[in-house]
Amino acid sequence: MADVKCIVTHSAGIERLGEFEINEMDAVETRINDTEIHVTRKRVSVSGGLSVVGLLFGPRGLDCKMDVFVGPNKINEDGPIKADYKSRAECYLFNWSKR
Amino acid sequence: MRRFLLITTALVYSHCILAQDVKTGEDESTVVLDNLNLGIDAGDASVTFKVNSLSLDKKEKNGSYKGKKLFWGLTAEGKNNEGVASIFSSSQIVPASRVTGMLGFSWVDDVYVDSLATVYETNVFEADDKYNKEFKLLTATLVVEIETIISDSVDALIGRENANLGALNKLKSLATDDNRVGLSPVEKLLKEMVEDTSLDNSTRLLSAQLLKSLFTRNPEYKRFMELDKLKKKAISDYDVKVGENYGRSTFFIHYSNSAVSYNTFLGWDSTNLANSFKSNTFRGISMGIGFNRDWKGKNFLGFKYTYEETNNLAALRTTDYVVRTNNVAANQTGTTEIKKTAYPNQFQNVFLHNIDLDVLQKFDFDDKYRVLVDYYVRINASTDNEKLPSFATVGVSSSFYNAKKGRFIGGVYVEVPDLNQDIERSKPRDQQELEPLYRRLSFGIYTKFSFTGLSDDLL
């Protein structure tokens, strides 16, 4: 069991955020400033893998990315995880998993 | 001979020939295509270097798509009335040249960009959801099972003599590590241990057995891999299914500078015949705007307006003159001969409003050959019909390409130059030679040798 923390940074202009899940369970979202949100969930079983799903609502052209930490270790070795623009809902979608 | 050598050289290099130009009879199409090439037009005795930054749209794997682009273009053209081979001769000056700069903006329809996102959602995200849901079931049973088996197997081996304690303890601690994300670190370590020749055979054998039994025979793990494949397939399908709503518009402005050197015949100078000619240089500018529209990558519309400062040389006829000078010394005679090609002394600057219109269609035959058919209209509206009459040209050209390699094979065109015979009508009535349309039809074949090294396959 480990603590998981996601640091989401985005360009200004976000309308609302929501529905972050870490391994299919609701996570706690904490707004740090206009461009940064921390998403955390404690005591997560990550030995089988880790998935993070989340939505950020805002206008087109937002730059939106995320770093994921398990305990003190950053596990997205290939650089920040970028969010996909989801046209129908006018929002940005994180749908990331690591097995 | 030079021309023969040049064409032979071009043929030798034909493996790298790509043709990004769509040519009409005498001119080039107004549709801007990705370009970086050096072209030699044997028929027109010209060399053209073209480059622009209008690269093709690239779809990225995460579904994002750059549908808008600012681009620039540069074209330099040298033309020689003496024939293409002499362009490369050190003693010749290219008599006509043109440099054109272009700046434009190109954007893909929002409908297409949105449809890309929709296709991406329905394919990739759905596969992703499925992957994540089944993944949850897997974690509950498989992972605990794997951790237990690894831990027990390692414990059994640690008791043996000469056991590789370091490697085995590392494997056990990784298998039971709470902070380990997923099974791939375990899989990776087992693979390393199998290949590590410094380990004893028992340890390596155990690693191989664990790999085989845990990661290939386990049905849940197989399912895991199937889902992974499904996700990858969804991404590749997405690349294929996106062509239907494609539309692209391009707007550009262009500016060019041209120069032409020519001789005029002033009339015979009785004191010195060699002074009967005058060398001149014409410099003109042209500028304008253009618009392109691309539907589904198959049908194109090209429009270009140009305000051009030009001359009436095209309407004048050249005459070849020879001046011979005899030098007599003692009983011998030497002859000096000067040859001149000159225009009559009726040169005038003319301003034109040019409107060029192209409709292009792309046809594929058996995925091997591609034909671009260009229906074109060229309107040259003169601001002074006395100096140079206005005229219009219409035509159809077909360019043939090898679709797989993008090689230009050749082209044919049918054209009606001066549609209303305006140039003919501008002459005195007794000199006019008006002819019916069918007798003025002009047919032609064109080829262009293009050397390209850096461009992608356009076609």
Coordinates of C-alpha atoms in Angstrom, one line a residue:
Chain A
M1 CA 0.0 0.0 0.0
A2 CA 1.4 3.3 -1.0
D3 CA 0.4 7.0 -1.1
V4 CA -0.2 8.3 -4.6
K5 CA 0.0 12.0 -5.5
C6 CA -0.6 13.6 -8.9
I7 CA 0.6 17.2 -9.5
V8 CA -1.5 18.6 -12.3
T9 CA -0.4 21.9 -14.0
H10 CA -2.3 23.7 -16.6
S11 CA -2.5 27.1 -18.4
A12 CA -4.8 29.7 -16.9
G13 CA -8.5 29.7 -17.9
I14 CA -9.7 26.6 -16.3
E15 CA -13.4 26.6 -15.6
R16 CA -13.7 23.6 -13.3
L17 CA -12.0 20.4 -12.4
G18 CA -13.4 17.1 -11.4
E19 CA -13.8 13.4 -11.2
F20 CA -10.2 12.4 -10.5
E21 CA -9.9 8.7 -9.8
I22 CA -6.8 6.8 -8.7
N23 CA -7.2 3.0 -9.3
E24 CA -10.9 3.5 -9.8
M25 CA -11.5 5.2 -6.4
D26 CA -12.2 8.9 -5.9
A27 CA -9.2 11.0 -5.1
V28 CA -8.9 14.2 -3.1
E29 CA -8.4 17.3 -5.2
T30 CA -6.6 20.3 -3.7
R31 CA -6.3 23.6 -5.6
I32 CA -2.8 25.0 -5.0
N33 CA -3.0 28.1 -7.2
D34 CA -4.6 29.2 -10.5
T35 CA -2.6 26.8 -12.5
E36 CA -1.9 23.8 -10.2
I37 CA -4.0 21.1 -8.6
H38 CA -2.8 18.3 -6.4
V39 CA -4.7 15.0 -6.5
T40 CA -4.0 12.5 -3.8
R41 CA -5.1 9.1 -2.5
K42 CA -3.6 7.4 0.5
R43 CA -2.9 3.7 0.9
V44 CA -3.4 2.6 -2.6
S45 CA -2.5 -1.0 -3.8
V46 CA -0.3 -0.2 -6.7
S47 CA 1.5 -3.6 -7.0
G48 CA -0.9 -4.7 -9.8
G49 CA -0.7 -1.3 -11.6
L50 CA -1.8 2.2 -11.3
S51 CA -4.5 4.1 -13.3
V52 CA -5.4 7.8 -13.1
V53 CA -8.5 9.2 -14.7
G54 CA -9.4 12.9 -14.5
L55 CA -11.2 15.7 -16.2
L56 CA -10.4 19.4 -16.5
F57 CA -13.0 21.7 -18.1
G58 CA -11.9 24.7 -20.1
P59 CA -11.5 26.4 -23.5
R60 CA -9.5 24.9 -26.3
G61 CA -5.8 25.3 -26.4
L62 CA -5.1 24.6 -22.7
D63 CA -1.7 23.2 -21.9
C64 CA -2.4 20.5 -19.3
K65 CA 0.0 18.0 -17.9
M66 CA 0.6 15.8 -14.9
D67 CA 3.4 14.2 -12.8
V68 CA 2.6 11.1 -10.7
F69 CA 4.4 10.2 -7.5
V70 CA 4.2 6.9 -5.6
G71 CA 5.5 7.6 -2.2
P72 CA 8.5 9.9 -2.8
N73 CA 9.2 8.5 -6.3
K74 CA 8.1 10.1 -9.5
I75 CA 7.1 7.2 -11.8
N76 CA 6.4 8.9 -15.1
E77 CA 10.0 8.5 -16.3
D78 CA 9.1 9.6 -19.9
G79 CA 8.3 13.1 -19.0
P80 CA 5.0 14.8 -17.9
I81 CA 1.8 13.0 -18.9
K82 CA -0.2 15.2 -21.3
A83 CA -4.0 15.4 -21.2
D84 CA -6.0 14.7 -24.4
Y85 CA -8.5 17.2 -25.6
K86 CA -12.0 15.7 -25.6
S87 CA -14.1 17.7 -28.0
R88 CA -17.6 16.7 -27.2
A89 CA -17.4 17.5 -23.5
E90 CA -15.2 20.6 -24.0
C91 CA -12.8 19.2 -21.5
Y92 CA -9.3 17.7 -21.1
L93 CA -9.1 14.1 -20.2
F94 CA -6.4 12.2 -18.3
N95 CA -6.7 8.5 -18.9
W96 CA -3.4 7.1 -18.0
S97 CA -2.3 3.7 -16.7
K98 CA 0.8 1.9 -15.9
R99 CA 0.9 -1.8 -15.3
Chain B
M1 CA 25.9 17.1 -76.8
R2 CA 25.7 19.0 -73.5
R3 CA 22.0 18.7 -73.5
F4 CA 22.3 15.0 -74.1
L5 CA 24.7 14.6 -71.2
L6 CA 22.4 16.6 -68.9
I7 CA 19.3 14.6 -69.7
T8 CA 21.4 11.4 -69.3
T9 CA 22.5 12.6 -65.9
A10 CA 18.9 13.4 -65.0
L11 CA 17.8 9.9 -65.9
V12 CA 20.6 8.4 -63.9
Y13 CA 19.4 10.3 -60.9
S14 CA 15.8 9.3 -61.6
H15 CA 15.6 7.1 -58.6
C16 CA 15.4 10.2 -56.5
I17 CA 13.0 12.1 -58.7
L18 CA 9.9 13.4 -57.0
A19 CA 7.6 15.8 -58.6
Q20 CA 5.8 18.2 -56.5
D21 CA 4.9 20.5 -59.3
V22 CA 1.6 20.3 -61.1
K23 CA 2.1 22.0 -64.4
T24 CA -0.3 23.5 -66.8
G25 CA 0.7 24.0 -70.4
E26 CA 3.1 26.9 -70.0
D27 CA 2.6 27.8 -66.4
E28 CA 2.4 26.2 -63.0
S29 CA -0.7 25.4 -60.9
T30 CA -1.9 27.9 -58.3
V31 CA -2.3 25.1 -55.8
V32 CA 0.5 25.2 -53.3
L33 CA 2.0 21.9 -52.4
D34 CA 4.7 20.8 -50.0
N35 CA 7.9 21.5 -51.8
L36 CA 11.6 21.3 -51.7
N37 CA 13.1 20.5 -55.1
L38 CA 15.3 21.6 -57.9
G39 CA 13.6 21.2 -61.2
I40 CA 15.0 21.3 -64.7
D41 CA 12.5 22.0 -67.4
A42 CA 14.0 20.9 -70.7
G43 CA 11.1 22.2 -72.8
D44 CA 11.2 25.6 -71.3
A45 CA 14.9 25.9 -70.8
S46 CA 14.6 26.8 -67.2
V47 CA 15.9 25.8 -63.8
T48 CA 13.7 26.2 -60.7
F49 CA 14.5 25.9 -57.1
K50 CA 11.5 25.7 -54.8
V51 CA 11.1 25.4 -51.1
N52 CA 8.3 26.0 -48.6
S53 CA 7.5 25.1 -45.1
L54 CA 4.0 23.8 -45.8
S55 CA 4.6 20.3 -44.5
L56 CA 1.8 17.8 -44.4
D57 CA -0.4 17.5 -41.3
K58 CA 0.9 15.1 -38.8
K59 CA -1.5 13.2 -36.5
E60 CA 0.1 12.6 -33.1
K61 CA -0.4 9.3 -31.2
N62 CA -2.2 11.0 -28.3
G63 CA -4.9 12.2 -30.6
S64 CA -3.9 15.9 -30.7
Y65 CA -3.7 17.4 -34.1
K66 CA -2.1 20.6 -35.3
G67 CA -4.6 21.9 -37.8
K68 CA -3.2 25.4 -38.3
K69 CA 0.1 26.6 -39.7
L70 CA 1.9 29.7 -40.8
F71 CA 4.2 29.0 -43.7
W72 CA 6.7 30.6 -46.0
G73 CA 7.8 29.8 -49.5
L74 CA 10.7 30.8 -51.8
T75 CA 11.0 30.1 -55.5
A76 CA 14.0 31.1 -57.6
E77 CA 13.8 30.6 -61.4
G78 CA 16.4 31.1 -64.1
K79 CA 15.5 30.9 -67.7
N80 CA 17.6 30.9 -70.8
N81 CA 16.5 31.4 -74.3
E82 CA 19.6 29.7 -75.6
G83 CA 18.6 26.2 -74.3
V84 CA 18.8 24.4 -71.0
A85 CA 22.4 23.2 -71.3
S86 CA 23.9 26.7 -71.6
I87 CA 22.4 27.7 -68.2
F88 CA 25.3 25.8 -66.7
S89 CA 28.0 27.2 -68.9
S90 CA 30.3 29.6 -67.1
S91 CA 30.5 32.0 -70.0
Q92 CA 26.7 32.6 -70.2
I93 CA 24.6 34.9 -68.2
V94 CA 21.1 33.7 -67.5
P95 CA 19.0 36.3 -69.4
A96 CA 15.8 36.0 -67.3
S97 CA 15.4 35.3 -63.6
R98 CA 12.7 35.6 -61.0
V99 CA 12.7 35.3 -57.2
T100 CA 9.3 34.9 -55.5
G101 CA 8.6 35.0 -51.8
M102 CA 5.4 33.7 -50.2
L103 CA 3.9 34.0 -46.8
G104 CA 0.7 32.1 -45.9
F105 CA -1.6 30.6 -43.4
S106 CA -3.1 27.1 -43.8
W107 CA -5.8 25.6 -41.6
V108 CA -7.7 22.4 -41.5
D109 CA -11.5 22.5 -40.9
D110 CA -12.7 22.3 -37.3
V111 CA -15.2 19.6 -38.3
Y112 CA -12.3 17.4 -39.2
V113 CA -10.3 18.2 -36.1
D114 CA -13.4 17.4 -34.0
S115 CA -14.1 14.2 -35.9
L116 CA -10.5 13.2 -35.2
A117 CA -11.1 13.6 -31.5
T118 CA -14.4 11.7 -31.7
V119 CA -12.8 8.8 -33.6
Y120 CA -10.0 8.9 -31.1
E121 CA -12.5 8.8 -28.2
T122 CA -14.6 6.0 -29.6
N123 CA -11.6 3.8 -30.4
V124 CA -8.8 4.5 -28.1
F125 CA -10.6 5.7 -25.0
E126 CA -13.1 2.8 -25.2
A127 CA -10.3 0.3 -25.5
D128 CA -8.6 2.1 -22.6
D129 CA -11.7 1.9 -20.4
K130 CA -12.0 -1.8 -21.1
Y131 CA -8.3 -2.2 -20.2
N132 CA -8.7 -0.3 -17.0
K133 CA -11.8 -2.2 -15.8
E134 CA -10.4 -5.7 -16.4
F135 CA -7.2 -4.5 -14.9
K136 CA -9.0 -3.9 -11.6
L137 CA -10.1 -7.6 -11.5
L138 CA -6.6 -8.7 -12.3
T139 CA -5.0 -6.8 -9.4
A140 CA -7.1 -8.5 -6.8
T141 CA -6.1 -12.1 -7.6
L142 CA -3.1 -12.4 -9.9
V143 CA -0.8 -10.0 -8.2
V144 CA -1.1 -11.5 -4.8
E145 CA -0.6 -14.9 -6.3
I146 CA 2.5 -13.9 -8.2
E147 CA 4.0 -12.2 -5.2
T148 CA 3.4 -15.3 -3.1
I149 CA 4.9 -17.7 -5.6
I150 CA 8.0 -15.6 -6.1
S151 CA 8.5 -15.1 -2.4
D152 CA 8.1 -18.9 -1.7
S153 CA 10.3 -19.9 -4.6
V154 CA 13.1 -17.5 -3.6
D155 CA 12.9 -18.7 0.0
A156 CA 13.3 -22.4 -1.2
L157 CA 16.4 -21.5 -3.2
I158 CA 18.0 -19.3 -0.6
G159 CA 18.5 -22.4 1.7
R160 CA 20.7 -24.0 -0.9
E161 CA 24.5 -23.9 -1.0
N162 CA 26.1 -21.3 -3.2
A163 CA 22.8 -19.5 -3.7
N164 CA 23.1 -16.0 -5.2
L165 CA 21.7 -14.3 -2.2
G166 CA 22.0 -10.8 -3.5
A167 CA 20.0 -11.4 -6.7
L168 CA 17.4 -13.6 -4.9
N169 CA 16.8 -11.1 -2.1
K170 CA 16.5 -8.3 -4.7
L171 CA 13.8 -10.3 -6.5
K172 CA 11.9 -11.1 -3.3
S173 CA 12.0 -7.5 -2.0
L174 CA 10.8 -6.2 -5.4
A175 CA 8.0 -8.8 -5.5
T176 CA 6.8 -7.7 -2.1
D177 CA 7.4 -4.0 -2.4
D178 CA 4.3 -1.9 -1.6
N179 CA 5.6 1.0 -3.7
R180 CA 6.1 -1.2 -6.8
V181 CA 3.8 0.0 -9.6
G182 CA 2.5 -2.9 -11.7
L183 CA 4.2 -6.2 -12.6
S184 CA 6.5 -4.9 -15.3
P185 CA 9.4 -4.1 -13.0
V186 CA 9.2 -7.8 -11.8
E187 CA 9.0 -9.0 -15.3
K188 CA 12.0 -6.9 -16.3
L189 CA 14.1 -8.1 -13.4
L190 CA 13.3 -11.8 -14.1
K191 CA 14.4 -11.3 -17.7
E192 CA 17.7 -9.7 -16.6
M193 CA 18.3 -12.6 -14.2
V194 CA 17.7 -15.2 -17.0
E195 CA 20.3 -13.5 -19.2
D196 CA 22.8 -12.8 -16.4
T197 CA 25.6 -15.3 -16.9
S198 CA 27.2 -14.4 -13.6
L199 CA 24.3 -16.1 -11.7
D200 CA 24.3 -19.8 -11.0
N201 CA 22.2 -22.1 -13.1
S202 CA 19.6 -22.8 -10.4
T203 CA 18.8 -19.1 -10.0
R204 CA 18.6 -18.5 -13.8
L205 CA 16.4 -21.6 -14.2
L206 CA 14.0 -20.4 -11.5
S207 CA 13.8 -17.0 -13.1
A208 CA 13.0 -18.6 -16.5
Q209 CA 10.3 -20.9 -14.9
L210 CA 8.7 -17.9 -13.1
L211 CA 8.6 -15.9 -16.3
K212 CA 7.1 -18.7 -18.2
S213 CA 4.5 -19.8 -15.7
L214 CA 3.5 -16.4 -14.4
F215 CA 3.5 -14.3 -17.4
T216 CA 2.7 -16.5 -20.3
R217 CA 0.5 -19.4 -19.1
N218 CA -1.6 -17.4 -16.7
P219 CA -4.9 -16.8 -18.6
E220 CA -5.5 -13.5 -16.9
Y221 CA -2.2 -12.3 -17.9
K222 CA -2.9 -13.3 -21.5
R223 CA -6.1 -11.3 -21.3
F224 CA -4.0 -8.5 -20.1
M225 CA -1.8 -8.7 -23.1
E226 CA -4.8 -9.0 -25.4
L227 CA -6.2 -5.8 -24.0
D228 CA -2.9 -4.1 -24.6
K229 CA -3.0 -5.2 -28.2
L230 CA -6.5 -4.0 -28.5
K231 CA -5.5 -0.6 -27.4
K232 CA -2.6 -0.4 -29.8
K233 CA -4.9 -1.6 -32.7
A234 CA -7.4 1.2 -31.7
I235 CA -4.6 3.7 -32.1
S236 CA -3.6 2.4 -35.5
D237 CA -7.2 2.2 -36.7
Y238 CA -7.6 5.8 -35.8
D239 CA -4.9 6.7 -38.2
V240 CA -6.8 5.1 -41.0
K241 CA -10.3 6.2 -40.4
V242 CA -9.9 9.9 -40.4
G243 CA -9.8 10.9 -44.1
E244 CA -13.6 11.4 -44.7
N245 CA -14.2 14.9 -43.3
Y246 CA -10.9 16.3 -44.3
G247 CA -10.8 19.9 -45.6
R248 CA -8.0 22.4 -45.7
S249 CA -7.9 26.0 -46.7
T250 CA -4.7 28.0 -47.5
F251 CA -4.4 31.8 -47.9
F252 CA -1.2 33.4 -49.0
I253 CA 0.4 36.6 -50.2
H254 CA 3.2 36.6 -52.7
Y255 CA 5.8 39.0 -54.0
S256 CA 8.3 38.6 -56.7
N257 CA 11.1 40.4 -58.5
S258 CA 12.1 39.6 -62.0
A259 CA 14.8 40.7 -64.4
V260 CA 15.2 40.2 -68.1
S261 CA 18.2 41.1 -70.3
Y262 CA 17.6 41.7 -73.9
N263 CA 18.9 43.6 -77.0
T264 CA 17.1 46.1 -79.0
F265 CA 17.8 47.0 -82.6
L266 CA 18.0 50.8 -83.0
G267 CA 18.3 50.8 -86.8
W268 CA 21.6 50.5 -88.7
D269 CA 24.2 53.0 -87.5
S270 CA 26.0 54.0 -90.7
T271 CA 29.2 55.1 -88.9
N272 CA 29.6 51.9 -86.9
L273 CA 27.2 49.0 -87.5
A274 CA 28.1 47.5 -84.2
N275 CA 26.5 50.5 -82.5
S276 CA 23.1 49.6 -84.0
F277 CA 22.2 47.5 -80.9
K278 CA 21.5 48.4 -77.3
S279 CA 21.7 46.1 -74.3
N280 CA 18.8 46.6 -71.9
T281 CA 17.7 45.1 -68.6
F282 CA 14.1 45.1 -67.5
R283 CA 13.3 44.8 -63.8
G284 CA 9.7 44.3 -62.7
I285 CA 7.8 43.4 -59.6
S286 CA 4.6 41.5 -59.0
M287 CA 2.5 40.9 -56.0
G288 CA -0.8 39.5 -55.1
I289 CA -2.9 37.1 -53.0
G290 CA -3.9 33.5 -53.4
F291 CA -6.3 31.0 -51.9
N292 CA -6.4 27.2 -52.0
R293 CA -9.1 24.8 -50.9
D294 CA -8.6 21.1 -50.5
W295 CA -11.5 18.7 -50.1
K296 CA -10.7 15.2 -48.7
G297 CA -7.3 15.4 -50.3
K298 CA -8.8 14.6 -53.6
N299 CA -10.3 17.8 -55.1
F300 CA -8.5 21.1 -55.0
L301 CA -9.4 24.7 -55.9
G302 CA -6.6 27.2 -56.5
F303 CA -7.0 30.9 -57.0
K304 CA -4.3 33.5 -57.4
Y305 CA -4.5 37.2 -58.2
T306 CA -1.3 39.0 -59.2
Y307 CA -0.6 42.6 -60.0
E308 CA 2.3 42.4 -62.3
E309 CA 4.7 44.9 -63.8
T310 CA 5.9 43.3 -67.0
N311 CA 6.8 44.2 -70.6
N312 CA 5.6 43.6 -74.1
L313 CA 8.5 41.4 -75.2
A314 CA 6.3 38.4 -75.6
A315 CA 4.3 40.4 -78.2
L316 CA 7.4 41.4 -80.1
R317 CA 9.3 39.2 -82.6
T318 CA 13.1 38.8 -82.4
T319 CA 15.3 39.1 -85.4
D320 CA 18.8 37.6 -85.7
Y321 CA 21.4 40.0 -87.0
V322 CA 25.0 39.4 -88.2
V323 CA 27.6 42.2 -88.5
R324 CA 30.6 41.2 -90.4
T325 CA 33.8 43.4 -90.5
N326 CA 36.5 42.7 -93.0
N327 CA 40.0 43.6 -92.2
V328 CA 42.4 43.7 -95.1
A329 CA 46.2 43.6 -94.5
A330 CA 48.7 43.1 -97.3
N331 CA 47.1 40.4 -99.4
Q332 CA 45.1 38.8 -96.6
T333 CA 41.5 39.4 -95.4
G334 CA 40.2 38.7 -91.9
T335 CA 36.5 38.7 -91.0
T336 CA 35.0 39.5 -87.6
E337 CA 31.4 38.3 -87.2
I338 CA 29.1 39.5 -84.4
K339 CA 25.8 37.8 -84.0
K340 CA 22.9 39.5 -82.2
T341 CA 19.4 38.5 -81.4
A342 CA 17.4 41.6 -80.9
Y343 CA 13.9 43.0 -80.5
P344 CA 12.6 46.0 -82.4
N345 CA 12.9 49.2 -80.5
Q346 CA 9.3 49.1 -79.4
F347 CA 9.8 48.0 -75.8
Q348 CA 7.2 49.2 -73.3
N349 CA 6.4 48.5 -69.7
V350 CA 3.0 47.1 -69.1
F351 CA 0.9 46.5 -65.9
L352 CA -1.3 43.4 -65.7
H353 CA -4.0 42.1 -63.5
N354 CA -3.5 38.4 -63.6
I355 CA -6.2 36.0 -62.4
D356 CA -5.3 32.3 -62.3
L357 CA -7.8 29.7 -61.5
D358 CA -7.3 25.9 -61.1
V359 CA -9.5 23.0 -60.3
L360 CA -7.6 19.9 -59.6
Q361 CA -8.8 16.3 -59.3
K362 CA -6.8 13.4 -58.1
F363 CA -7.5 9.9 -59.5
D364 CA -5.9 6.6 -58.3
F365 CA -5.5 3.6 -60.5
D366 CA -4.8 0.3 -58.7
D367 CA -2.8 2.1 -56.0
K368 CA 0.0 2.1 -58.6
Y369 CA -0.6 5.2 -60.6
R370 CA -2.0 8.5 -59.7
V371 CA -3.2 11.2 -62.1
L372 CA -3.8 14.8 -61.3
V373 CA -6.1 16.5 -63.7
D374 CA -5.9 20.3 -63.7
Y375 CA -8.6 22.4 -65.4
Y376 CA -7.2 25.9 -65.6
V377 CA -8.1 29.4 -66.6
R378 CA -5.5 32.2 -67.0
I379 CA -6.8 35.7 -67.4
N380 CA -4.3 38.5 -68.2
A381 CA -6.1 41.8 -68.0
S382 CA -3.9 44.5 -69.3
T383 CA -4.2 48.1 -68.0
D384 CA -3.2 49.4 -71.4
N385 CA -4.6 47.3 -74.3
E386 CA -2.7 49.5 -76.8
K387 CA 0.7 48.2 -75.4
L388 CA -0.3 44.7 -74.6
P389 CA -3.8 43.4 -75.2
S390 CA -5.7 41.5 -72.5
F391 CA -6.2 37.8 -73.2
A392 CA -7.4 34.6 -71.5
T393 CA -6.2 31.0 -71.8
V394 CA -8.0 27.9 -70.8
G395 CA -6.8 24.3 -70.7
V396 CA -6.7 20.9 -69.2
S397 CA -3.5 19.2 -68.1
S398 CA -2.9 15.7 -66.7
S399 CA 0.1 14.9 -64.6
F400 CA 1.0 11.2 -64.1
Y401 CA 2.7 9.9 -61.1
N402 CA 3.9 6.6 -59.7
A403 CA 1.8 6.6 -56.6
K404 CA 4.0 4.4 -54.4
K405 CA 7.2 6.3 -54.9
G406 CA 5.7 9.6 -55.7
R407 CA 7.7 9.8 -59.0
F408 CA 6.5 12.2 -61.7
I409 CA 6.2 10.3 -64.9
G410 CA 5.1 13.0 -67.3
G411 CA 2.2 15.0 -68.4
V412 CA 0.0 16.1 -71.3
Y413 CA -2.1 19.2 -71.8
V414 CA -4.7 20.6 -74.2
E415 CA -4.9 24.3 -74.3
V416 CA -6.6 27.1 -76.1
P417 CA -4.2 30.1 -75.8
D418 CA -5.8 33.5 -76.3
L419 CA -9.4 32.2 -76.1
N420 CA -11.1 35.2 -77.7
Q421 CA -8.2 35.9 -80.1
D422 CA -7.7 39.3 -78.4
I423 CA -4.0 39.5 -79.4
E424 CA -4.9 38.9 -83.0
R425 CA -7.8 41.3 -83.0
S426 CA -5.5 44.1 -81.6
K427 CA -3.5 44.0 -84.9
P428 CA -4.5 46.0 -88.0
R429 CA -7.5 44.4 -89.6
D430 CA -5.6 43.4 -92.8
Q431 CA -3.0 41.6 -90.7
Q432 CA -5.4 39.6 -88.5
E433 CA -5.4 35.8 -88.9
L434 CA -8.5 34.8 -87.0
E435 CA -9.1 31.0 -86.8
P436 CA -11.9 28.8 -85.5
L437 CA -11.4 27.3 -82.0
Y438 CA -10.6 23.8 -83.0
R439 CA -7.7 25.0 -85.2
R440 CA -6.2 26.9 -82.3
L441 CA -6.2 23.9 -79.9
S442 CA -2.6 23.4 -78.7
F443 CA -1.5 19.9 -77.5
G444 CA 1.7 19.3 -75.6
I445 CA 3.7 16.9 -73.5
Y446 CA 5.8 18.1 -70.7
T447 CA 8.4 16.6 -68.5
K448 CA 10.3 18.0 -65.6
F449 CA 13.3 16.6 -64.0
S450 CA 13.1 17.2 -60.3
F451 CA 15.9 16.4 -57.9
T452 CA 14.8 16.1 -54.3
G453 CA 16.6 14.9 -51.3
L454 CA 14.8 16.2 -48.2
S455 CA 11.1 16.1 -48.9
D456 CA 8.6 13.4 -47.8
D457 CA 6.5 11.5 -50.2
L458 CA 3.8 13.8 -51.2
L459 CA 1.8 11.6 -53.4

